[in-house]
Short mmCIF file of C-alpha atoms and ligand atoms in Angstrom, two decimals:
data_model
loop_
_atom_site.label_atom_id
_atom_site.label_comp_id
_atom_site.label_asym_id
_atom_site.label_seq_id
_atom_site.Cartn_x
_atom_site.Cartn_y
_atom_site.Cartn_z
CA MET A 1 133.96 -47.95 3.79
CA SER A 2 134.48 -49.07 0.15
CA ALA A 3 132.74 -47.41 -2.75
CA PRO A 4 129.41 -49.12 -3.64
CA SER A 5 129.57 -51.43 -6.82
CA ILE A 6 127.77 -50.58 -9.66
CA HIS A 7 126.60 -54.09 -10.13
CA ALA A 8 124.67 -53.66 -6.88
CA ASP A 9 122.55 -51.39 -8.98
CA ALA A 10 119.11 -53.02 -10.60
CA PRO A 11 118.44 -51.96 -13.92
CA PRO A 12 115.04 -50.35 -14.61
CA GLU A 13 112.07 -52.64 -14.66
CA VAL A 14 111.38 -51.49 -18.35
CA VAL A 15 114.04 -50.35 -20.46
CA CYS A 16 113.18 -48.37 -23.82
CA ASP A 17 115.13 -48.37 -27.12
CA PRO A 18 114.76 -45.21 -29.32
CA GLU A 19 112.45 -47.00 -31.77
CA GLY A 20 109.74 -47.55 -29.05
CA LEU A 21 110.77 -51.23 -28.28
CA GLN A 22 110.43 -52.16 -24.61
CA TYR A 23 112.39 -54.63 -22.77
CA GLU A 24 111.24 -55.91 -19.28
CA THR A 25 114.41 -56.66 -17.34
CA GLY A 26 114.30 -60.15 -15.28
CA PRO A 27 117.01 -61.89 -13.20
CA GLN A 28 120.78 -61.19 -13.73
CA LEU A 29 122.41 -63.75 -15.97
CA GLY A 30 126.15 -62.82 -15.14
CA LYS A 31 128.52 -59.94 -14.80
CA GLY A 32 132.13 -59.19 -16.56
CA GLY A 33 134.67 -56.56 -16.08
CA PHE A 34 132.84 -54.32 -18.44
CA ALA A 35 129.24 -55.15 -18.08
CA ILE A 36 126.23 -56.64 -16.46
CA CYS A 37 123.97 -58.94 -18.17
CA HIS A 38 120.30 -59.56 -17.59
CA ARG A 39 117.74 -61.87 -18.93
CA ALA A 40 114.99 -59.54 -20.60
CA LYS A 41 111.62 -60.02 -22.45
CA LEU A 42 110.71 -58.04 -25.47
CA LEU A 43 107.30 -56.51 -24.59
CA GLY A 44 104.61 -56.96 -27.10
CA HIS A 45 106.33 -59.54 -29.33
CA GLU A 46 105.05 -62.57 -27.08
CA HIS A 47 103.62 -64.05 -29.96
CA LEU A 48 107.13 -64.36 -31.71
CA GLY A 49 108.01 -67.38 -29.48
CA SER A 50 111.77 -66.22 -29.11
CA ASN A 51 111.27 -62.81 -27.29
CA THR A 52 113.60 -63.23 -24.54
CA VAL A 53 117.10 -61.73 -24.84
CA ALA A 54 120.37 -61.09 -23.03
CA LEU A 55 120.36 -57.22 -22.18
CA LYS A 56 123.87 -56.34 -21.51
CA ILE A 57 124.25 -52.98 -19.64
CA VAL A 58 127.56 -51.28 -19.59
CA LYS A 59 129.42 -50.18 -16.60
CA SER A 60 128.65 -46.71 -16.45
CA LYS A 61 131.59 -45.70 -14.41
CA MET A 62 134.02 -46.99 -16.61
CA GLU A 63 136.54 -44.40 -17.85
CA PRO A 64 135.10 -42.82 -20.57
CA ALA A 65 137.84 -43.33 -23.15
CA LYS A 66 138.14 -47.27 -22.60
CA LEU A 67 134.03 -47.57 -22.60
CA ALA A 68 133.95 -45.65 -26.08
CA GLN A 69 136.98 -47.81 -27.31
CA LYS A 70 135.65 -51.20 -26.08
CA PHE A 71 131.84 -50.63 -27.33
CA VAL A 72 132.78 -48.90 -30.39
CA THR A 73 134.81 -51.89 -31.51
CA GLU A 74 132.13 -54.35 -30.15
CA LEU A 75 129.18 -52.56 -31.82
CA GLN A 76 131.13 -52.12 -35.31
CA ILE A 77 132.52 -55.65 -35.24
CA HIS A 78 130.00 -57.59 -33.76
CA SER A 79 126.78 -55.92 -35.67
CA LYS A 80 127.84 -56.92 -39.08
CA LEU A 81 128.50 -60.81 -37.88
CA ALA A 82 125.77 -63.40 -38.86
CA HIS A 83 126.85 -66.89 -38.06
CA PRO A 84 125.20 -69.90 -36.31
CA ASN A 85 127.86 -70.17 -33.86
CA ILE A 86 128.32 -66.64 -33.17
CA VAL A 87 125.98 -64.72 -30.42
CA GLU A 88 123.48 -62.67 -32.38
CA PHE A 89 123.78 -59.09 -32.21
CA TYR A 90 120.34 -57.54 -32.31
CA ARG A 91 121.05 -53.77 -31.49
CA ALA A 92 122.53 -51.05 -28.91
CA PHE A 93 121.16 -48.03 -27.51
CA SER A 94 121.10 -45.36 -24.56
CA PHE A 95 118.64 -45.33 -21.88
CA ARG A 96 118.65 -42.84 -19.12
CA SER A 97 122.43 -42.19 -19.52
CA SER A 98 123.12 -45.98 -19.37
CA THR A 99 124.31 -48.11 -22.58
CA TYR A 100 122.60 -51.03 -23.54
CA VAL A 101 123.10 -54.01 -25.85
CA VAL A 102 120.40 -56.47 -26.95
CA LEU A 103 121.96 -60.02 -27.60
CA GLU A 104 120.86 -63.29 -28.55
CA LEU A 105 120.05 -65.18 -25.11
CA CYS A 106 122.62 -68.14 -24.45
CA GLU A 107 120.51 -70.21 -21.89
CA ASN A 108 123.13 -72.45 -20.74
CA GLY A 109 125.74 -69.70 -19.59
CA SER A 110 129.52 -69.85 -20.85
CA LEU A 111 131.63 -73.08 -20.89
CA ALA A 112 133.50 -71.41 -18.04
CA ASP A 113 130.49 -71.54 -15.92
CA ALA A 114 129.83 -75.00 -17.15
CA ILE A 115 133.48 -76.23 -16.20
CA LYS A 116 133.21 -74.90 -12.60
CA LYS A 117 130.19 -77.21 -12.14
CA ARG A 118 131.47 -80.43 -14.33
CA ARG A 119 135.41 -79.68 -13.68
CA TYR A 120 136.08 -81.15 -17.15
CA PHE A 121 134.62 -82.26 -20.37
CA THR A 122 134.47 -85.68 -22.16
CA MET A 123 136.14 -86.25 -25.60
CA PRO A 124 132.72 -86.30 -27.75
CA GLU A 125 131.70 -83.17 -26.18
CA ILE A 126 135.17 -81.48 -26.67
CA ARG A 127 134.92 -82.63 -30.24
CA ARG A 128 131.41 -81.06 -30.85
CA PHE A 129 132.23 -77.86 -29.07
CA MET A 130 135.70 -77.30 -31.02
CA ILE A 131 134.37 -78.09 -34.39
CA GLN A 132 131.41 -75.45 -33.83
CA THR A 133 133.98 -72.94 -32.28
CA CYS A 134 136.66 -73.56 -35.40
CA GLY A 135 133.40 -72.96 -38.02
CA ALA A 136 132.85 -69.40 -35.86
CA ILE A 137 136.73 -68.70 -36.41
CA LYS A 138 137.11 -69.56 -39.87
CA TYR A 139 133.90 -67.17 -40.57
CA LEU A 140 135.82 -64.53 -38.47
CA HIS A 141 139.43 -65.13 -39.94
CA GLN A 142 137.67 -65.09 -43.49
CA ARG A 143 136.53 -61.39 -42.94
CA ASN A 144 139.88 -60.28 -41.60
CA ILE A 145 138.42 -60.29 -37.74
CA VAL A 146 140.51 -61.59 -34.97
CA HIS A 147 138.65 -62.22 -31.89
CA ARG A 148 141.58 -61.76 -29.45
CA ASP A 149 140.15 -62.84 -26.40
CA LEU A 150 138.71 -66.67 -27.05
CA LYS A 151 138.48 -68.23 -23.54
CA THR A 152 135.84 -70.40 -22.38
CA GLY A 153 134.23 -67.48 -20.62
CA ASN A 154 133.79 -66.09 -24.06
CA LEU A 155 132.07 -69.13 -25.64
CA PHE A 156 128.36 -69.47 -24.61
CA LEU A 157 125.68 -72.18 -24.86
CA ASP A 158 122.21 -71.65 -26.30
CA GLU A 159 119.27 -73.84 -25.29
CA ASN A 160 120.63 -76.74 -27.26
CA MET A 161 123.95 -76.54 -26.07
CA ASN A 162 125.50 -75.10 -29.27
CA ILE A 163 128.51 -72.95 -29.08
CA LYS A 164 128.23 -69.13 -29.46
CA VAL A 165 131.05 -67.26 -29.54
CA GLY A 166 130.46 -63.85 -27.78
CA ASP A 167 132.45 -60.61 -26.52
CA PHE A 168 133.66 -59.06 -29.45
CA GLY A 169 135.04 -56.26 -27.12
CA LEU A 170 138.64 -56.80 -27.71
CA ALA A 171 137.96 -58.00 -31.37
CA ALA A 172 139.91 -56.40 -34.04
CA LEU A 173 139.55 -55.74 -37.86
CA LEU A 174 142.80 -56.10 -39.64
CA VAL A 175 143.18 -53.30 -41.85
CA SER A 176 146.57 -51.92 -42.26
CA GLN A 177 149.81 -53.75 -44.19
CA ASN A 178 152.88 -54.28 -42.46
CA ASP A 179 156.33 -54.64 -44.22
CA PHE A 180 156.02 -58.21 -44.61
CA GLY A 181 152.76 -57.95 -46.77
CA ALA A 182 150.76 -59.15 -44.06
CA ILE A 183 148.27 -57.49 -41.66
CA ARG A 184 149.46 -57.53 -38.02
CA ARG A 185 148.46 -55.73 -34.90
CA THR A 186 150.72 -54.64 -32.15
CA THR A 187 148.32 -53.99 -29.36
CA MET A 188 148.85 -56.55 -26.17
CA CYS A 189 145.33 -57.67 -24.89
CA GLY A 190 143.64 -60.81 -23.80
CA THR A 191 143.75 -62.78 -20.52
CA PRO A 192 147.00 -63.88 -19.17
CA ASN A 193 146.33 -67.58 -19.30
CA TYR A 194 145.23 -67.23 -23.08
CA LEU A 195 147.84 -65.15 -24.35
CA ALA A 196 149.83 -66.19 -27.32
CA PRO A 197 153.84 -66.00 -26.66
CA GLU A 198 154.07 -63.52 -29.86
CA VAL A 199 151.62 -61.30 -27.58
CA LEU A 200 154.41 -61.14 -25.03
CA GLU A 201 157.45 -60.87 -27.32
CA LYS A 202 157.75 -57.27 -27.52
CA THR A 203 159.30 -57.13 -31.09
CA GLY A 204 157.23 -54.42 -32.67
CA ARG A 205 156.70 -57.46 -35.10
CA GLY A 206 152.87 -57.53 -34.12
CA HIS A 207 150.47 -60.34 -34.05
CA ASP A 208 147.80 -61.51 -36.06
CA GLU A 209 144.89 -64.10 -36.38
CA LYS A 210 146.92 -66.74 -35.27
CA VAL A 211 146.36 -65.81 -31.41
CA ASP A 212 142.92 -67.13 -31.90
CA LEU A 213 144.53 -70.54 -32.88
CA TRP A 214 146.61 -70.41 -29.98
CA ALA A 215 143.59 -69.95 -27.68
CA ILE A 216 142.01 -72.97 -29.38
CA GLY A 217 144.72 -74.98 -28.05
CA ILE A 218 144.34 -73.37 -24.35
CA MET A 219 140.62 -74.11 -24.38
CA MET A 220 141.04 -77.79 -25.73
CA TYR A 221 143.59 -78.43 -22.98
CA THR A 222 141.14 -76.70 -20.45
CA LEU A 223 138.20 -78.25 -21.40
CA ALA A 224 139.92 -81.77 -20.89
CA VAL A 225 141.70 -80.88 -17.70
CA GLY A 226 139.70 -78.32 -15.96
CA ARG A 227 142.58 -75.79 -15.79
CA ALA A 228 144.66 -73.97 -18.18
CA PRO A 229 147.90 -75.52 -19.10
CA PHE A 230 150.35 -72.83 -18.03
CA HIS A 231 148.10 -71.99 -14.98
CA ALA A 232 150.05 -70.56 -11.96
CA PRO A 233 149.20 -68.42 -9.03
CA LYS A 234 151.31 -65.42 -10.29
CA ARG A 235 150.86 -63.75 -13.92
CA GLU A 236 154.80 -63.75 -14.24
CA ASP A 237 155.27 -67.36 -13.73
CA ILE A 238 151.94 -67.69 -16.22
CA TYR A 239 154.13 -65.98 -18.78
CA ARG A 240 157.56 -67.64 -18.11
CA LYS A 241 155.62 -71.04 -18.37
CA LEU A 242 153.94 -70.42 -21.83
CA LYS A 243 156.86 -68.74 -23.28
CA ALA A 244 158.88 -71.97 -22.60
CA ARG A 245 155.68 -74.06 -23.48
CA GLU A 246 155.96 -75.79 -20.00
CA TYR A 247 153.09 -77.78 -19.69
CA SER A 248 152.09 -81.64 -18.47
CA TRP A 249 149.05 -83.84 -18.81
CA PRO A 250 147.76 -85.11 -15.27
CA ALA A 251 148.64 -88.70 -14.60
CA LEU A 252 145.84 -91.09 -15.71
CA GLU A 253 145.53 -92.55 -12.24
CA LYS A 254 144.92 -89.35 -10.63
CA PHE A 255 142.22 -87.99 -12.86
CA SER A 256 139.06 -89.46 -14.18
CA ASN A 257 138.88 -87.93 -17.34
CA GLU A 258 140.06 -90.30 -20.13
CA ILE A 259 142.00 -87.92 -21.94
CA THR A 260 143.02 -89.53 -25.73
CA ASP A 261 146.64 -89.62 -27.27
CA ASP A 262 144.77 -87.66 -30.11
CA LEU A 263 143.67 -84.86 -28.01
CA LYS A 264 147.14 -84.31 -26.49
CA ASP A 265 148.42 -84.37 -30.11
CA ILE A 266 146.28 -81.69 -31.38
CA VAL A 267 146.85 -79.50 -28.45
CA SER A 268 150.88 -79.82 -28.90
CA CYS A 269 149.99 -78.94 -32.69
CA LEU A 270 148.37 -75.80 -31.66
CA LEU A 271 150.62 -74.82 -28.82
CA VAL A 272 153.91 -74.03 -31.32
CA ALA A 273 155.24 -71.08 -32.99
CA GLU A 274 152.50 -68.97 -34.89
CA ASP A 275 153.64 -69.83 -38.27
CA ASP A 276 153.13 -73.59 -37.60
CA ARG A 277 149.46 -73.50 -36.19
CA PRO A 278 147.15 -75.31 -38.25
CA SER A 279 144.07 -72.99 -39.68
CA PRO A 280 140.51 -74.01 -38.22
CA ASP A 281 140.02 -76.42 -41.32
CA HIS A 282 143.07 -78.19 -40.56
CA ILE A 283 142.27 -78.45 -37.09
CA VAL A 284 139.01 -80.35 -37.63
CA GLY A 285 140.77 -82.43 -39.99
CA HIS A 286 142.75 -84.07 -37.27
CA PRO A 287 142.44 -87.63 -36.13
CA PHE A 288 140.69 -86.20 -32.81
CA PHE A 289 138.12 -85.13 -34.74
CA LYS A 290 138.22 -87.55 -37.53
CA LEU A 291 138.37 -90.74 -35.63
CA GLY A 292 136.31 -90.24 -32.70
CA TYR A 293 132.65 -89.96 -31.75
CA ILE A 294 131.11 -86.54 -32.23
CA PRO A 295 127.54 -86.22 -30.77
CA LEU A 296 124.58 -85.03 -33.12
CA GLN A 297 123.18 -83.27 -29.93
CA LEU A 298 123.78 -82.54 -26.49
CA ASP A 299 121.18 -82.35 -23.46
CA SER A 300 121.31 -79.13 -21.40
CA SER A 301 121.91 -81.49 -18.47
CA CYS A 302 125.62 -81.50 -19.79
CA ALA A 303 126.01 -78.02 -18.30
CA ALA A 304 125.94 -79.32 -14.89
CA ARG A 305 126.64 -83.20 -15.18
CA VAL A 306 128.90 -85.73 -16.97
CA PRO A 307 126.77 -87.41 -19.78
CA LYS A 308 126.92 -91.16 -20.01
CA TRP A 309 127.39 -92.24 -23.57
CA SER A 310 124.91 -95.14 -24.56
P1 ADP B 1 132.33 -58.15 -20.06
O1 ADP B 1 132.03 -57.35 -21.41
O2 ADP B 1 132.14 -57.08 -19.13
O3 ADP B 1 133.22 -59.21 -20.25
P2 ADP B 1 130.37 -60.50 -21.01
O4 ADP B 1 130.07 -60.29 -22.26
O5 ADP B 1 131.53 -61.63 -20.71
O6 ADP B 1 130.77 -58.90 -20.06
O7 ADP B 1 129.21 -60.69 -20.26
C1 ADP B 1 129.13 -60.81 -18.64
C2 ADP B 1 128.39 -62.00 -18.30
O8 ADP B 1 126.95 -61.82 -18.61
C3 ADP B 1 129.18 -63.36 -18.86
O9 ADP B 1 130.01 -64.19 -18.12
C4 ADP B 1 127.74 -64.26 -18.60
O10 ADP B 1 127.69 -64.96 -17.56
C5 ADP B 1 126.57 -63.58 -18.89
N1 ADP B 1 126.39 -63.29 -20.39
C6 ADP B 1 126.69 -62.32 -21.39
N2 ADP B 1 126.23 -62.37 -22.62
C7 ADP B 1 125.28 -63.51 -22.44
C8 ADP B 1 124.30 -64.10 -23.53
N3 ADP B 1 124.36 -63.41 -24.61
N4 ADP B 1 123.62 -65.06 -22.98
C9 ADP B 1 123.28 -65.39 -21.54
N5 ADP B 1 124.54 -65.00 -20.72
C10 ADP B 1 125.31 -63.82 -21.18
#
């Protein structure tokens, strides 16, 4: 018999924080490798209107050192951030030996959930999502913070379909200077399909905020095509393909999404050696963003269905 999953455990009906705030737990929103997330209502604050939050419950059976490391980073970094396109961090606390993180609720789930339903996104939607993402990344990089795990599963959508970058469990604050005067990290982390080549190269030179720019290129391809550019069933094949930058675009006649040459060009500008990748400001200055339609707003139905532009 296999061990019971921790995800099967329902959270208490009411969770209390040390300041006396009470959260009534609701349906599960999703689960990740480290946590399970529930919708929750802050009791006694109904008059505030936005009293519904996302309550992240940390996997209690995780190896203590790993858990501590992930949550210390998440708390230290995420709690200090304030940007319209970053999931708002409200507080973290322990209750009956579980750790809880209270976050802004993103009603429309993640872009990864939406891709499963939609298969691909149109060029106007990608422009809107990526301009917002670039704004959040610029904000992080200006503060010497590298997200390091940017992927469609960590880009959430609020009730107005605005991007909210979340999950800062692998984020890093670049603090030490290396021999070249630049600040770099050497730990290998991230999700295989999104890893930048320099993370794989064990040269000891380390890597820096440029890994997030590579991930933006991977996300743009993924949003347009419905799968990552270097996707392969085996991890070794993903790594081989990404080292060789071996990817192709689906043939037009076999694919219903109209992928513009400008999108292909910006992706090819991002999937290059780290020093050649454009900054978030340069990315949004590319003709893909400058010359094409950008919707001022998107309807929630876009999380599940292709919109019709009138
Ligand atoms: P982990 O740290 O384990 O990777 P995640 O942060 O990815 O956990 O959260 C697990 C799942 O919970 C996500 O895939 C998503 O479905 C849901 N989730 C996380 N944060 C929010 C949020 N702020 N609003 C709505 N759903 C969320």
